[in-house]
Coordinates of C-alpha atoms and ligand atoms in Angstrom, one line a residue:
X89 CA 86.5 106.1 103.0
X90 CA 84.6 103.2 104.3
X91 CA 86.3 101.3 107.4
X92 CA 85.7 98.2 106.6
X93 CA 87.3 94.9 107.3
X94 CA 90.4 93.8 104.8
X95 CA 93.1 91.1 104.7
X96 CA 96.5 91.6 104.9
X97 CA 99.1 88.9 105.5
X98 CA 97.5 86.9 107.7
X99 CA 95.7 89.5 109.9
X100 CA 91.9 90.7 109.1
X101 CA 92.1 94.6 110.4
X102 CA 90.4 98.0 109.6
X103 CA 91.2 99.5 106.2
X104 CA 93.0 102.5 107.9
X105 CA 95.2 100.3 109.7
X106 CA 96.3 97.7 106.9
X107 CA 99.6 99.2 105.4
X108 CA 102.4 98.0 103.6
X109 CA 106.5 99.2 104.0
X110 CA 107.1 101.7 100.7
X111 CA 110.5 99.1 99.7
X112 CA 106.9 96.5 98.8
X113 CA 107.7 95.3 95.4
X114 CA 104.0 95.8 94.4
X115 CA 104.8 99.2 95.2
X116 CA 108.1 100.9 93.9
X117 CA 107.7 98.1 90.8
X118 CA 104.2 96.8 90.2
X119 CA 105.8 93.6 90.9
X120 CA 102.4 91.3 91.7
X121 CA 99.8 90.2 90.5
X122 CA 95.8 90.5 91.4
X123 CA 92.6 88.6 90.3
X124 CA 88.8 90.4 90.9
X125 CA 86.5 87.6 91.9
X126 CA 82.6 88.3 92.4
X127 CA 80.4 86.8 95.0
X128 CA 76.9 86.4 95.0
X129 CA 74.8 86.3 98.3
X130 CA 78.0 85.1 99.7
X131 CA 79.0 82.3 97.3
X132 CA 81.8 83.1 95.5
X133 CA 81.3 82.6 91.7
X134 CA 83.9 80.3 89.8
X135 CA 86.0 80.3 92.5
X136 CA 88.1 77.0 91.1
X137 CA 88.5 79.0 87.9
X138 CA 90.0 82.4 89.7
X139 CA 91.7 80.7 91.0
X140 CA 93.5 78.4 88.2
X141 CA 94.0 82.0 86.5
X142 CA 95.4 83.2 89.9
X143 CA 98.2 80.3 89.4
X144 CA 98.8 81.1 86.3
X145 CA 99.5 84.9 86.7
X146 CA 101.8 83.4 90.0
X147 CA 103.7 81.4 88.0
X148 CA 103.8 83.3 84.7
X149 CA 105.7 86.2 87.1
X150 CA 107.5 83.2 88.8
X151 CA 106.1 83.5 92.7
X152 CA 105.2 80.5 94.7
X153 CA 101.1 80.4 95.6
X154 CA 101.4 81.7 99.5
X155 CA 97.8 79.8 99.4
X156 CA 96.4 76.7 99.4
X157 CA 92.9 76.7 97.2
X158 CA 91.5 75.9 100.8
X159 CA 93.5 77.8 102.4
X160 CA 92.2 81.1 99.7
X161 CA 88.7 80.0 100.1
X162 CA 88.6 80.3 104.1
X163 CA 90.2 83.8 103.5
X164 CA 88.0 85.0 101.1
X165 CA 84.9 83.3 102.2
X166 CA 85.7 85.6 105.7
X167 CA 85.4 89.0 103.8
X168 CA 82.0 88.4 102.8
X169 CA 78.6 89.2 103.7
X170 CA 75.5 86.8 103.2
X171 CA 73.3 89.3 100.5
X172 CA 73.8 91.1 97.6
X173 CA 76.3 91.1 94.6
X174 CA 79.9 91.5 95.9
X175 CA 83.7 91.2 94.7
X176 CA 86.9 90.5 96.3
X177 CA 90.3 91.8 95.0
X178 CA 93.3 90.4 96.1
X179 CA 96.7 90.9 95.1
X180 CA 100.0 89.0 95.8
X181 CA 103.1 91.2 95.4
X182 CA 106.9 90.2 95.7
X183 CA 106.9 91.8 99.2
X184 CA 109.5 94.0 101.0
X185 CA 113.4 93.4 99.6
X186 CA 116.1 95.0 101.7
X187 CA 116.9 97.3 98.2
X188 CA 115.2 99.0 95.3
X189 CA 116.4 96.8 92.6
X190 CA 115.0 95.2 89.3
X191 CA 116.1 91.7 89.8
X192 CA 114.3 89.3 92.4
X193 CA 115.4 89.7 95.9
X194 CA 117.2 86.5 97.4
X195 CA 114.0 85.7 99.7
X196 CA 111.4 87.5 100.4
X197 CA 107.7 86.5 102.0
X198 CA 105.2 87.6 99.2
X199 CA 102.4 90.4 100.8
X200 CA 98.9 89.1 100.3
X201 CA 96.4 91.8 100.6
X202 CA 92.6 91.2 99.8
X203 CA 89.1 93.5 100.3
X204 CA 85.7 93.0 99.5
X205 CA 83.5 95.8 97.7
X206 CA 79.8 95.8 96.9
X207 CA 78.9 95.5 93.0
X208 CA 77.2 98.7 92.4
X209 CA 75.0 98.2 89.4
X210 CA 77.1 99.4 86.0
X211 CA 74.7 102.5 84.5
X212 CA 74.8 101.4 81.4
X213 CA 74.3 98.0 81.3
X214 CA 70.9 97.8 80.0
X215 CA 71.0 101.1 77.6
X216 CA 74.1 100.0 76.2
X217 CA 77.5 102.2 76.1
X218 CA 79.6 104.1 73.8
X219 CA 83.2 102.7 72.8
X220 CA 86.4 103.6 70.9
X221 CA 89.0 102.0 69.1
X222 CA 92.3 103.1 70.4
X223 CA 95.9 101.4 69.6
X224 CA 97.0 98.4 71.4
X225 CA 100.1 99.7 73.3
X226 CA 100.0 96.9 75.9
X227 CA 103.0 94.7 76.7
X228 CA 103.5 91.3 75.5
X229 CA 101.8 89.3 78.4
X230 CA 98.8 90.2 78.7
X231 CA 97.2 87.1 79.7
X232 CA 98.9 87.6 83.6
X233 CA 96.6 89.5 85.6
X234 CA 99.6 92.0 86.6
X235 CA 98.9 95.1 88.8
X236 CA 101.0 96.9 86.4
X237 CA 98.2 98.1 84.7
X238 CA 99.5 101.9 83.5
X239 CA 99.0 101.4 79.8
X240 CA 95.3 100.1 80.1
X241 CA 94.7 103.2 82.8
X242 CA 96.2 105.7 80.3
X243 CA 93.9 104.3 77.3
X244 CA 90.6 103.9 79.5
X245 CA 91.3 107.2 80.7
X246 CA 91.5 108.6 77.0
X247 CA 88.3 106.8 76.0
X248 CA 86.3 108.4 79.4
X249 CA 87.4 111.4 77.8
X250 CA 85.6 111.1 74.6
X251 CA 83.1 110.6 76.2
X252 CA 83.0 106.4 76.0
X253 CA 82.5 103.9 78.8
X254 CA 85.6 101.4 77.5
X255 CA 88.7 101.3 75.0
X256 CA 88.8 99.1 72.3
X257 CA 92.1 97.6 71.9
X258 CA 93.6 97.1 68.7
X259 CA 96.9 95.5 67.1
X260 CA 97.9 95.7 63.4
X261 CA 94.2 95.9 62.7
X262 CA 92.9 93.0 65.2
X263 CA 90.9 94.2 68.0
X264 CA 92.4 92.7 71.4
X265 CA 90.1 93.3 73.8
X266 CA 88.6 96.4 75.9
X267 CA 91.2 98.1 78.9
X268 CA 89.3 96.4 81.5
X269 CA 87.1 94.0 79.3
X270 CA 86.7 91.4 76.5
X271 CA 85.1 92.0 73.7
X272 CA 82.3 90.0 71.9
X273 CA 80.6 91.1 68.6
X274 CA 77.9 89.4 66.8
X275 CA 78.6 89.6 62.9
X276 CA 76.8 87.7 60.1
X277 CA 74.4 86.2 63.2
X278 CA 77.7 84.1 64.9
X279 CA 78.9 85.0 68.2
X280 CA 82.6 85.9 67.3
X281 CA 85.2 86.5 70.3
X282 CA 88.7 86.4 69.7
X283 CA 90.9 83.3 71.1
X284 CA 92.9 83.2 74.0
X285 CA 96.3 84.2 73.7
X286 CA 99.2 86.5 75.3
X287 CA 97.4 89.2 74.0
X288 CA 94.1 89.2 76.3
X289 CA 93.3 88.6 79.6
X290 CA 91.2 85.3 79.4
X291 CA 88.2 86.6 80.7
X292 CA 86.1 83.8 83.3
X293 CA 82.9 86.0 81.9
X294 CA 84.2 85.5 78.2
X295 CA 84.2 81.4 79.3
X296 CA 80.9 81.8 81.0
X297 CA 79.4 83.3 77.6
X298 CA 81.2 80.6 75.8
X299 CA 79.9 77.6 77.6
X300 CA 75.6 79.4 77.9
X301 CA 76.3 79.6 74.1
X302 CA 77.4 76.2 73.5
X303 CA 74.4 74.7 75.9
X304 CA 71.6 76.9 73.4
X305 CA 72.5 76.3 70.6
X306 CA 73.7 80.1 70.0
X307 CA 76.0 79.9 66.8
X308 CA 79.4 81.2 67.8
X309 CA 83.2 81.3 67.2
X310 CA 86.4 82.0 68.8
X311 CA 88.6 83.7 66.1
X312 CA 90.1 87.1 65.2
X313 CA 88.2 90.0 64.5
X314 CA 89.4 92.9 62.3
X315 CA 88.5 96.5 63.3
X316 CA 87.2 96.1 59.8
X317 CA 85.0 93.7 60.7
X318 CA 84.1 95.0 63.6
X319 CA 82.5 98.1 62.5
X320 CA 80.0 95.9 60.4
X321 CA 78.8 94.0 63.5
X322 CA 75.3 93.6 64.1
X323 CA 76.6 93.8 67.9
X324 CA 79.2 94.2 70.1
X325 CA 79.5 93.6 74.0
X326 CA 82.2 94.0 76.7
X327 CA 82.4 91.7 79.5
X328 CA 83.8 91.5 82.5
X329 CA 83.2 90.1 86.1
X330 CA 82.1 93.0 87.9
X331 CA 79.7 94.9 84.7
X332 CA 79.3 91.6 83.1
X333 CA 77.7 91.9 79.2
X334 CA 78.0 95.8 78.4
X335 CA 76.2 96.0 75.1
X336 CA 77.7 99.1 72.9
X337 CA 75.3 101.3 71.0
X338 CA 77.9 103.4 70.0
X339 CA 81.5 102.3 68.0
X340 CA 83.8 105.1 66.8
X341 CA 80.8 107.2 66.3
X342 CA 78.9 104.9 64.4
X343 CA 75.5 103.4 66.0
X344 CA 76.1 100.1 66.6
X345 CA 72.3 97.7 66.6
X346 CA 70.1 101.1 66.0
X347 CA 71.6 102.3 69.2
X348 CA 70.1 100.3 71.8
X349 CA 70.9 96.7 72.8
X350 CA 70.9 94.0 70.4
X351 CA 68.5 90.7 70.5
X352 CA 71.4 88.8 70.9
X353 CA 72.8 90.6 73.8
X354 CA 68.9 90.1 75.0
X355 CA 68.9 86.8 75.2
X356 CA 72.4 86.2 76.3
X357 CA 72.3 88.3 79.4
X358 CA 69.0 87.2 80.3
X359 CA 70.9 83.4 80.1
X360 CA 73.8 85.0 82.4
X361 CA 71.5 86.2 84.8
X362 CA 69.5 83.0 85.4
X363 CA 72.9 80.9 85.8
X364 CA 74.3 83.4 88.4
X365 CA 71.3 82.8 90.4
X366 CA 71.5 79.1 89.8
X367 CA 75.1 79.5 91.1
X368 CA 74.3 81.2 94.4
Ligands
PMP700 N1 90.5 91.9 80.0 C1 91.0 92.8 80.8 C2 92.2 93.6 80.3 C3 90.5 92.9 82.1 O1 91.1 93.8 83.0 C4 89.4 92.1 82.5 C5 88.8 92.2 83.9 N2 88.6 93.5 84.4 C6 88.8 91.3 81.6 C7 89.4 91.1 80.3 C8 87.6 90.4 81.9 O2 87.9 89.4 82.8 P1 86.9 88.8 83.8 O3 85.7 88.4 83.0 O4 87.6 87.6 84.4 O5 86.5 89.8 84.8

């Protein structure tokens, strides 16, 4: 394991000497909550928007922000190098109560822990993946980034082994979103993605997309998608922050554009690329 330099309440220290008591909340519970934020050549991206989600997902599970937005920034900014495509993870947990028990502790100082990893290129970003439909069995709040994340490990893990690069999530025949994703498809030649709601994590990639759209003139929507639908979709892409626009060649064992990436999805990520390097 690399040794490399993290953050943990308020000290920057060696990986192998950051550690937490086992009474943390984000431990014996999954009591915190985390946001993924990539940097390029040092910049982070959409930092104001992290961090509004960050807020949300603090509030949603009803912790106090240990953090100013300056205060994150400086903390962050400090875990990065100057080149190449990184992320940070950080994660704010209820922190150490004196007893194991459900309800909130009387007063407890929140841990803050945060990293910084290199992006390492996704493999099949520009061949395009395969995917699966698999049963939404997600909780009801699914728009807080919560480290409790067992029921999207459990169906990613299921999809790997099949063989597929991503889960697609679906309830009473709406697709959510992927495990770790969004999810885009292009049917009747309009970009559809589904709206925000509890049921997804809104996605700063999924806005990103949104607003490139909007600026060329790309016909799109937000509205629901039936798996129905989806299956007669000229296209379909995940997104997320650190793969960012994952075309898929492959749906439920059906080829999905003739099996390689769509013009669409062409376009589009060429569009994503250029504002990421107009953002750094
Ligand atoms: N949905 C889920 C369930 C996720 O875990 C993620 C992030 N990995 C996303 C959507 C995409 O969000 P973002 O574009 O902010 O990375």
């Amino acid at each position: 394991m690399e040794n490399k330099t993290v953050y943990l309440n308020g000290q920057y220290l060696p990986l192998n000497e950051a550690k937490i008591s086992v009474m943390d909340r984000g431990f014996l519970f999954g009591d915190g909550i985390y946001e993924v934020i990539p940097a390029y050549r040092g910049k982070l991206f959409r930092f104001q928007e992290h961090m509004e989600r960050l807020e949300n997902s603090l509030n949603n599970i009803r912790l106090i922000n240990p953090y100013s937005r300056e205060q994150w920034l400086e903390i962050l900014t400090a875990l990065l190098s100057s080149s190449g495509d990184q992320y940070i993870y950080l994660q704010v947990t209820r922190g150490v109560a004196p007893k194991r028990d459900h309800a909130f502790p009387e007063k407890t100082e929140p841990t803050v822990f945060a990293m910084c990893s290199n992006i390492v290129p996704f493999e099949g970003r520009d061949s395009g993946v395969k995917a699966m439909s698999l049963d939404d069995s997600r909780w009801e709040l699914c728009h807080v980034k919560a480290t409790t994340l067992l029921a999207n490990i459990l169906l990613r893990q299921q999809a790997v082994e099949q063989g597929c690069a991503e889960a697609v999530l679906v309830k009473e025949g709406y697709v959510t979103e992927g495990a770790a994703s969004n999810i885009f498809a292009v049917i009747d030649g309009v970009l559809i993605t589904p709206p925000k709601s509890s049921e997804i994590l809104p996605g700063i990639t999924r806005d990103v997309i949104l607003e490139i759209a909007k600026e060329n003139h790309i016909p799109y929507s937000e509205e629901v998608i039936s798996l129905e639908a989806l299956k007669t979709a000229s296209e379909i892409w995940l997104t997320s922050s650190t793969r960012e626009i994952i075309p898929v060649v492959e749906f439920d064992d059906q080829k999905v554009s003739g099996g390689k990436p769509g013009p669409v999805w062409q376009n589009m990520n060429r569009l994503f690329q250029a504002y990421k390097q107009s953002q750094s």
